[in-house]
Tab-separated table of C-alpha atoms in Angstrom:
chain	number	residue	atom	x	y	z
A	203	UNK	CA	82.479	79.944	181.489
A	204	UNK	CA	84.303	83.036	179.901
A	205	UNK	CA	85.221	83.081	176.118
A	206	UNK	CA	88.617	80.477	176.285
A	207	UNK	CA	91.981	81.708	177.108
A	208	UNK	CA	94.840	80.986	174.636
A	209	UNK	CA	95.942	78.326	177.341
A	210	UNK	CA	92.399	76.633	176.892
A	211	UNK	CA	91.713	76.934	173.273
A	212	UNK	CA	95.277	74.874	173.151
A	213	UNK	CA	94.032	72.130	175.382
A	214	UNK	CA	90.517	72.178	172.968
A	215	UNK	CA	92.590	71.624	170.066
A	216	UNK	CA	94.976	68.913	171.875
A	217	UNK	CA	92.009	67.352	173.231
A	218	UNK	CA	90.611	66.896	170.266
A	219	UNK	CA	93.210	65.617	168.157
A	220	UNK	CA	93.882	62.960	170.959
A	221	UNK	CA	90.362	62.093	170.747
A	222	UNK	CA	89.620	61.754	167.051
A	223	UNK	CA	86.938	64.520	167.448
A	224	UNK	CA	86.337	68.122	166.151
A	225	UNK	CA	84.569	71.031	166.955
A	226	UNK	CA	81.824	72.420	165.031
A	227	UNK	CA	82.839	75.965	163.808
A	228	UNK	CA	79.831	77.703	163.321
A	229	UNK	CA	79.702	81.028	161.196
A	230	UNK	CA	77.416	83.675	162.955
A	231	UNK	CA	75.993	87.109	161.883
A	232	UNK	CA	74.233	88.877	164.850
A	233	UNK	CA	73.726	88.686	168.514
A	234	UNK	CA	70.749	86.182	168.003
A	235	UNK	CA	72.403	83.934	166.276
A	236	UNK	CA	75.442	84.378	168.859
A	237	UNK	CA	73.509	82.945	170.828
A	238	UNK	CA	72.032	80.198	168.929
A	239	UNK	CA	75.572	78.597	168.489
A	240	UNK	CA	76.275	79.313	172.177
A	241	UNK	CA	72.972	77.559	173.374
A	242	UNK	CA	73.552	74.223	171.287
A	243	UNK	CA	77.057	73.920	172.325
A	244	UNK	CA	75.554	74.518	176.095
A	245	UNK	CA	72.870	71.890	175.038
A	246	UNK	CA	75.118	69.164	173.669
A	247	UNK	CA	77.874	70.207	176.337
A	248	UNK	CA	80.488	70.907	174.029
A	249	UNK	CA	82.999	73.001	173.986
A	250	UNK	CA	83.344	75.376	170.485
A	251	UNK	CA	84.201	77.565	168.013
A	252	UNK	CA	82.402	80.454	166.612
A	253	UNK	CA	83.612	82.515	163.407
A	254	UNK	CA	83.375	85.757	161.472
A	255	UNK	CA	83.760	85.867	158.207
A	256	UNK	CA	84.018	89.313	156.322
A	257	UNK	CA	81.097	89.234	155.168
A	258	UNK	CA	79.250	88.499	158.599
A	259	UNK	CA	81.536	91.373	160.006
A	260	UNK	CA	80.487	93.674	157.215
A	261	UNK	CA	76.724	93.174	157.877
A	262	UNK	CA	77.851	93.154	161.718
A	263	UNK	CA	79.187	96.991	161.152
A	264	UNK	CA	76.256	97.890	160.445
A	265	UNK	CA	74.654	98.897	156.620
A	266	UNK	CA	75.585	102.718	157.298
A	267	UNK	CA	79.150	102.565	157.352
A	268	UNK	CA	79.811	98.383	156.442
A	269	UNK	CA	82.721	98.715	158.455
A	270	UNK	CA	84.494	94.717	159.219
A	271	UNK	CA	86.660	95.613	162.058
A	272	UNK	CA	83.861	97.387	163.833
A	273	UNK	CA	81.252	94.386	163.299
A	274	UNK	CA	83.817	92.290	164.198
A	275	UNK	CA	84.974	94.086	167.404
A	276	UNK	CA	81.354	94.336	168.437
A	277	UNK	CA	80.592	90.606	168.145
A	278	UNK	CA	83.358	89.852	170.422
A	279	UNK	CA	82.965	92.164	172.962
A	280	UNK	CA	79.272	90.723	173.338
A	281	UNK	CA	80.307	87.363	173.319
A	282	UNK	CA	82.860	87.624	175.923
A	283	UNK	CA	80.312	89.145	178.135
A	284	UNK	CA	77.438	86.867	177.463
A	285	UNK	CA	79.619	83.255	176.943
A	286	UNK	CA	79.595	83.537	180.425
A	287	UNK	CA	76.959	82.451	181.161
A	288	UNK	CA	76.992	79.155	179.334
A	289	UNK	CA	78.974	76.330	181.137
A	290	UNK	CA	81.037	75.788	177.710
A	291	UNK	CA	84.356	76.970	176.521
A	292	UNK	CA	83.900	79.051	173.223
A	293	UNK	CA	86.706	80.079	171.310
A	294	UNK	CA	86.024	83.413	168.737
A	295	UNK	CA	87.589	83.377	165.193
A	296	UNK	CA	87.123	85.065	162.093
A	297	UNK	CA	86.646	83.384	158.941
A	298	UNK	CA	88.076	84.013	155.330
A	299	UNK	CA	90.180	86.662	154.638
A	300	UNK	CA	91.607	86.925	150.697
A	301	UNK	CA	94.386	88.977	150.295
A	302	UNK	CA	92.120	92.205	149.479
A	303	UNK	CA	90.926	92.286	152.748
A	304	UNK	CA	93.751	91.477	155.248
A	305	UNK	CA	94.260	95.185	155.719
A	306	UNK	CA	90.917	95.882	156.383
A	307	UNK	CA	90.483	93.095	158.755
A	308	UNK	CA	92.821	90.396	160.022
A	309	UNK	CA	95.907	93.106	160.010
A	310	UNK	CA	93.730	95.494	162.383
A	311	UNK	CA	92.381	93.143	164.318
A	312	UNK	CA	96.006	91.164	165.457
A	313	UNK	CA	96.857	94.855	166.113
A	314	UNK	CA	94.108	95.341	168.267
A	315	UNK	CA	94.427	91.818	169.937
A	316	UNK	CA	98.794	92.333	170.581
A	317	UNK	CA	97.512	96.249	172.322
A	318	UNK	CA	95.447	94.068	174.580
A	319	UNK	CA	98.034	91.102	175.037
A	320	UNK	CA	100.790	94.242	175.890
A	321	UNK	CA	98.308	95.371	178.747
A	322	UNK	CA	98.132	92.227	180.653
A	323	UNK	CA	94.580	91.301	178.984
A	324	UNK	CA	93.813	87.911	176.693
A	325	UNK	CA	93.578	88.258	173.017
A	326	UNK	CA	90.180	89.559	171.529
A	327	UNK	CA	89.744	86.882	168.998
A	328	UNK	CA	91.672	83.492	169.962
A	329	UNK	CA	92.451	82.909	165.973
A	330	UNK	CA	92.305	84.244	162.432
A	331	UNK	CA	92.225	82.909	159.351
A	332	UNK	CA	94.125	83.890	156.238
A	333	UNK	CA	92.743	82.117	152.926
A	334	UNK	CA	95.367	82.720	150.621
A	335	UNK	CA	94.257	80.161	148.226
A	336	UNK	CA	93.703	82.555	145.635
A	337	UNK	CA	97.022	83.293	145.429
A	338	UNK	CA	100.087	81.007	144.445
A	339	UNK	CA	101.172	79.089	147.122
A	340	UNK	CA	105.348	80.486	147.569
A	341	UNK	CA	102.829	84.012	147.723
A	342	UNK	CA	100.279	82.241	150.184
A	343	UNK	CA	102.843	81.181	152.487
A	344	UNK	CA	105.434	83.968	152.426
A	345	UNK	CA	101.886	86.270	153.803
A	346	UNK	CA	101.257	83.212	155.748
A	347	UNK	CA	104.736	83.633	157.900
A	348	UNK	CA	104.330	87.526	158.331
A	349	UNK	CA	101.023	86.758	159.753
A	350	UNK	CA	101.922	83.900	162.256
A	351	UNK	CA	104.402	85.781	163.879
A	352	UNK	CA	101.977	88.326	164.614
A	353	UNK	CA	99.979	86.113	165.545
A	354	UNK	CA	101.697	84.584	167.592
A	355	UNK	CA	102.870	87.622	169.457
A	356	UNK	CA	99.137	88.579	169.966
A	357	UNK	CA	99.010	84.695	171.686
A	358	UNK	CA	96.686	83.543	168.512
A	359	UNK	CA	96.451	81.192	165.730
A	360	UNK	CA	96.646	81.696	162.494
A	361	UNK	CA	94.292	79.183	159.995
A	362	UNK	CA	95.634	78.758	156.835
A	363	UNK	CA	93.933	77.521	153.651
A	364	UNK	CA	96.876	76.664	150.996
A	365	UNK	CA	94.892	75.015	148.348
A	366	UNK	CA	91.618	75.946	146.534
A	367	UNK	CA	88.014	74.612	148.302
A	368	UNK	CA	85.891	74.257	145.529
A	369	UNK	CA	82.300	76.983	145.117
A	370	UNK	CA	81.625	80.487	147.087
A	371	UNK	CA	82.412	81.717	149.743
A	372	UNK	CA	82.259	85.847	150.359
A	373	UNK	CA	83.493	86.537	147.426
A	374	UNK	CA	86.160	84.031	146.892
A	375	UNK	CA	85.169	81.331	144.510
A	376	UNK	CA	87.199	78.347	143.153
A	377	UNK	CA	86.187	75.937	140.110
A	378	UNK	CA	85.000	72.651	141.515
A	379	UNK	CA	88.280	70.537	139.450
A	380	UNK	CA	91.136	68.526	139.877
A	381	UNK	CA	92.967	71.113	141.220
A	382	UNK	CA	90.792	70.686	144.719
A	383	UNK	CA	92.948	68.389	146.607
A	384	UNK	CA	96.360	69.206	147.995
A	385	UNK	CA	99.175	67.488	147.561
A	386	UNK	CA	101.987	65.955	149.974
A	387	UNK	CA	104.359	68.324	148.020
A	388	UNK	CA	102.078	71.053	149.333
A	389	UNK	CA	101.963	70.423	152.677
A	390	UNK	CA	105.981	69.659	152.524
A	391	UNK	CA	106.052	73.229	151.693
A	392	UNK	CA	103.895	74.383	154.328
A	393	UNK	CA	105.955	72.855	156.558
A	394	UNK	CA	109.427	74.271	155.331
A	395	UNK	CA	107.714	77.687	155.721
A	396	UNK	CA	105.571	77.657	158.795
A	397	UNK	CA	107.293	75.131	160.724
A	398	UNK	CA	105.731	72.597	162.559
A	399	UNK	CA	105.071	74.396	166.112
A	400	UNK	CA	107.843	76.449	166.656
A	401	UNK	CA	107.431	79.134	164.704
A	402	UNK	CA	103.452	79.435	166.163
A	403	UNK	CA	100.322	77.122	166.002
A	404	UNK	CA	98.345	76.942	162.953
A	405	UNK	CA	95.462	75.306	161.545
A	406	UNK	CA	95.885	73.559	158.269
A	407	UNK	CA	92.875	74.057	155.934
A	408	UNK	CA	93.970	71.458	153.395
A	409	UNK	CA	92.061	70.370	150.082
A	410	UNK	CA	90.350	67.010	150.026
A	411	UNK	CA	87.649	68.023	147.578
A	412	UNK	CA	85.691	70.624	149.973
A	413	UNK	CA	83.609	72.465	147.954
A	414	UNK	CA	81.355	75.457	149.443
A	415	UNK	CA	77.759	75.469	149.268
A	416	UNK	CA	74.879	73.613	149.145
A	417	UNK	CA	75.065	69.755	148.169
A	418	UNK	CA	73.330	66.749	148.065
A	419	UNK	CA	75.313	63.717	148.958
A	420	UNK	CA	77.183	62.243	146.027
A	421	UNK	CA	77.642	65.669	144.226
A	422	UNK	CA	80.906	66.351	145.598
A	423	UNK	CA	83.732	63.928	145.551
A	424	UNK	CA	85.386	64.322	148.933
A	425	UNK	CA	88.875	62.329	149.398
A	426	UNK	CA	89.224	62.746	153.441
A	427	UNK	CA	91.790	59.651	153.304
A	428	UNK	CA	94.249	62.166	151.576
A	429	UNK	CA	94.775	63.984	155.009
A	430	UNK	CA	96.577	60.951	155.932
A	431	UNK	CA	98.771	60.743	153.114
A	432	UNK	CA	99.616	64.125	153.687
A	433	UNK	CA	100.435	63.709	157.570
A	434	UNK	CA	101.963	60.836	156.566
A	435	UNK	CA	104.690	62.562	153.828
A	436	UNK	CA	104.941	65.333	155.981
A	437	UNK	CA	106.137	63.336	159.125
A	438	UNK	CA	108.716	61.081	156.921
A	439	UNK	CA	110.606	63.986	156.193
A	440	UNK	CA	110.289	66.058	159.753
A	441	UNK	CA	110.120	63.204	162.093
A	442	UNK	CA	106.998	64.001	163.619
A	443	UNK	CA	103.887	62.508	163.556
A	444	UNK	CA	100.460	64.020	163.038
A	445	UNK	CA	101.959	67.014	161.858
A	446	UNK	CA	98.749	69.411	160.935
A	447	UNK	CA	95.618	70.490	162.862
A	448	UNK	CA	93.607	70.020	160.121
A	449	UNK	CA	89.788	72.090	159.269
A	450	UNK	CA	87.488	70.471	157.448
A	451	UNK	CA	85.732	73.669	154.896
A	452	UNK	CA	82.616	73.187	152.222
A	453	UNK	CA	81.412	70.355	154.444
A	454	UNK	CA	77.735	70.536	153.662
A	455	UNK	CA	76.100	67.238	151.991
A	456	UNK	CA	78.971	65.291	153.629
A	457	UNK	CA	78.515	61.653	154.278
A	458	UNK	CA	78.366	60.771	157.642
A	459	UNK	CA	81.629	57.986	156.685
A	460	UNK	CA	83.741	61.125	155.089
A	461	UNK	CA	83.064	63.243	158.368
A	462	UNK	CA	84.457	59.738	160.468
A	463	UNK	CA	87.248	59.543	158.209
A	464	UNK	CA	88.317	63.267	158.479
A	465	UNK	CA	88.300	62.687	162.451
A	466	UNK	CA	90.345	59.620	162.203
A	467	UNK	CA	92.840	61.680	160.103
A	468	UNK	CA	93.687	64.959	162.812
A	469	UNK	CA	90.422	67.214	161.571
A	470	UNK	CA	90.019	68.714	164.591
A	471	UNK	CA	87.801	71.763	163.310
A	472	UNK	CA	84.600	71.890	160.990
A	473	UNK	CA	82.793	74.731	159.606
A	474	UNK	CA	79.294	74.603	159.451
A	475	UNK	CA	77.504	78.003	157.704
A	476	UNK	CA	75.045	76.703	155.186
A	477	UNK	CA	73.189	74.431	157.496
A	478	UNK	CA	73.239	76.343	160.260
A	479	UNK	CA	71.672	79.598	158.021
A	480	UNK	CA	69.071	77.327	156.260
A	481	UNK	CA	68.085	76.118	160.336
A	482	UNK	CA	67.837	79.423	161.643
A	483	UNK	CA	65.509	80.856	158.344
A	484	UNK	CA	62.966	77.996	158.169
A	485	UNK	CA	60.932	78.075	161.026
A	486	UNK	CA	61.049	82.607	160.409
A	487	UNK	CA	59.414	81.167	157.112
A	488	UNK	CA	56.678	78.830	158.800
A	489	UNK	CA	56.186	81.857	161.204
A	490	UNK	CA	55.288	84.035	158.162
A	491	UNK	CA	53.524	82.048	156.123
A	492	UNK	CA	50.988	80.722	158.592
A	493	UNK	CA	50.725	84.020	160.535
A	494	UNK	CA	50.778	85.745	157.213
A	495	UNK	CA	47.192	88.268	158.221
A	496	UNK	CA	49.249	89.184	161.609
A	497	UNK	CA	52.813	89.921	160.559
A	498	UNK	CA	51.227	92.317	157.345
A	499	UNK	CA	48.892	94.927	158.202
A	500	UNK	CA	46.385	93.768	155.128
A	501	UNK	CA	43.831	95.744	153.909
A	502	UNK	CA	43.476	98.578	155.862
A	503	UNK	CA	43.781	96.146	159.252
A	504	UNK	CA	46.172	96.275	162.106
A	505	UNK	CA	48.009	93.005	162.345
A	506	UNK	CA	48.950	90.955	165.444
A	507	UNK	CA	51.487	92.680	167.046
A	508	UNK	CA	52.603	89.868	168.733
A	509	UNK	CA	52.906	87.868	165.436
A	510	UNK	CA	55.058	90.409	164.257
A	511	UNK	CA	57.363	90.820	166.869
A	512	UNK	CA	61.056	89.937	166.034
A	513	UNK	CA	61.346	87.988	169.416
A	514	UNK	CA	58.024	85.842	168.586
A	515	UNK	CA	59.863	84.108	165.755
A	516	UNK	CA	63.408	85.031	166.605
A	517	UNK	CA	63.140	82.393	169.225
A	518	UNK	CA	62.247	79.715	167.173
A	519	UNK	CA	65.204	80.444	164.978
A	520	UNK	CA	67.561	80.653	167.824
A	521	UNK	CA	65.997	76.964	168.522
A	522	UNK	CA	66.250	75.794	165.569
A	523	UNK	CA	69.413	76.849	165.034
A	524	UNK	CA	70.918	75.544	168.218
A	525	UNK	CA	69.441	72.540	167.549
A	526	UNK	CA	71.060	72.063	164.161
A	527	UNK	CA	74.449	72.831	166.458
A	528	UNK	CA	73.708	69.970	168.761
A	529	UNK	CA	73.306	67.851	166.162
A	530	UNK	CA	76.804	68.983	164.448
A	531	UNK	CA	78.007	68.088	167.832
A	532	UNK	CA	76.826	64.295	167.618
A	533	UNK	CA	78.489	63.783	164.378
A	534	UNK	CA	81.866	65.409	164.918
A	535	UNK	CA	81.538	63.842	168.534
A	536	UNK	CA	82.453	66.252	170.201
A	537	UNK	CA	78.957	66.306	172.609
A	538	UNK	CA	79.868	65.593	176.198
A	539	UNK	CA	83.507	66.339	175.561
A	540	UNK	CA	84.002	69.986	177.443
A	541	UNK	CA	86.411	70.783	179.375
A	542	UNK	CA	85.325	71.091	182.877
């Protein structure tokens, strides 16, 4: 199946909001790990998301010229020539962009997407995110609106992160404090500003104690039960109920109750970078530490060549790696859920 039209990555989202499951969003950085994500979602027959962040579409551009739009661009073209040949529905979107960035990336690439929208073709990317959580949220939100209705002309949509996620994440970093859970006063306020549908589809990143980064279970005090509350305020003063499409960030070291409870309360997206990088890296590792004589040309010698060839172990990352997927699959349960 082709990268999803706007009309399908709708339906995904619907479909899993009716269904109390999300989609894995996995963060990728080349064409091999492009296609890790693409082979576990074809593995766990899954329809799914796969994201860009800056930083991936930096290193994407290439170390020369570090250009985001042109890593970014890339990516996508590739993928919506090779997704086709996975019987899965992928949708492409980029990850993080602060404020310092948007013209650099986000700006130029709704541009680019509207140019192709104008000449009868789909979008390139089928949504963007804008992390404005750095910023004041009447700031956050007035950018916000500017970007959704370009958005929304280029037939995307927009993610929106109006509240801090705890740790790192290319650059932007939050304390991990009190100040990580957003409030139904928040999300009011989204909602007088973005509207609720009608001024264009968005994706609510909302604060329930995500923090980014690596974390053992108990180290992070997630709250997903607050997504309720806030879909619950929200739709006593609109009149309409489950409100937000909500993304679940910093998810790594997440109980497997918190993950249930962030289904049962409209997450419908989950990003998954850590776990996903640490998959693809370990067996590489294994490779080089057990074929250490054939991978270095030591003392004088020749090596293996066939130790040291990047598709030797780059195919036991891509399996690793698409394993790890499958298994993200299982617990957002969205496995055996594409749309056929």
């Amino acid at each position: 199946m082709p990268i999803a039209t706007p009309e399908v990555y709708n339906e995904m989202l619907d479909r899993a909001k009716a269904g109390k499951f999300a989609y894995p969003a996995i963060n990728v950085t080349s064409t091999q790990t492009l296609n890790a994500a693409l082979r576990g979602f074809a593995e766990a027959e899954s329809d799914g998301i796969v994201q860009i962040s800056t930083g991936g579409a930096e290193f994407l551009g290439g170390q020369y010229s570090k250009d985001m739009v042109t890593g970014a661009v890339a990516l996508a073209e590739f993928a919506h020539v090779i997704a086709e040949k996975y019987p899965v529905n992928i949708a492409l979107h980029t990850d993080h962009c602060p404020k310092d960035k948007l013209d650099g990336y986000v700006r130029p690439l709704l541009a680019l997407s509207k140019k192709r929208v104008d000449a009868g073709l789909g979008p390139l990317f089928q949504s963007h995110m804008w992390d404005g959580s750095a910023e004041t949220l009447a700031d956050n939100l007035e950018i916000a609106r500017d970007l959704l209705e370009q958005a929304r002309a280029a037939r995307i949509i927009l993610e929106v992160e109006i509240t801090p996620t705890g740790g790192e994440e290319d650059g932007v970093s939050h304390e991990i404090n009190d100040s990580l859970y957003t409030t139904v006063e928040d999300a009011i306020r989204t909602a007088e500003a973005l509207g609720l549908g009608e001024k264009g589809r968005y994706l609510l990143a909302a604060s329930f104690g995500n923090v980014h980064g690596v974390y053992k279970p108990g180290n992070v005090v997630l709250r997903p039960e607050l997504l309720k509350e806030l879909s619950e305020g929200v739709a006593a003063k609109f009149g309409k109920q489950s409100p937000f499409d909500f993304v679940f960030h910093g998810g790594s070291g997440s109980t497997e109750q918190e993950i249930l409870t962030a289904l049962e309360n409209g997450v419908v997206k989950m990003n998954l970078d850590t776990d996903t990088q640490y998959a693809f890296t370990r067996p590489v590792a294994d490779h080089m530490f057990r074929n250490y004589d054939g991978v270095l040309k030591v003392d004088g010698e020749v090596g293996d060549k066939k130790a040291y060839d990047p598709r030797t172990w780059g195919k036991l990352a891509e399996a690793s790696m698409a394993k790890r997927v499958v298994e993200a699959t299982r617990h957002l349960r969205s496995a055996g859920n594409r749309i056929k």
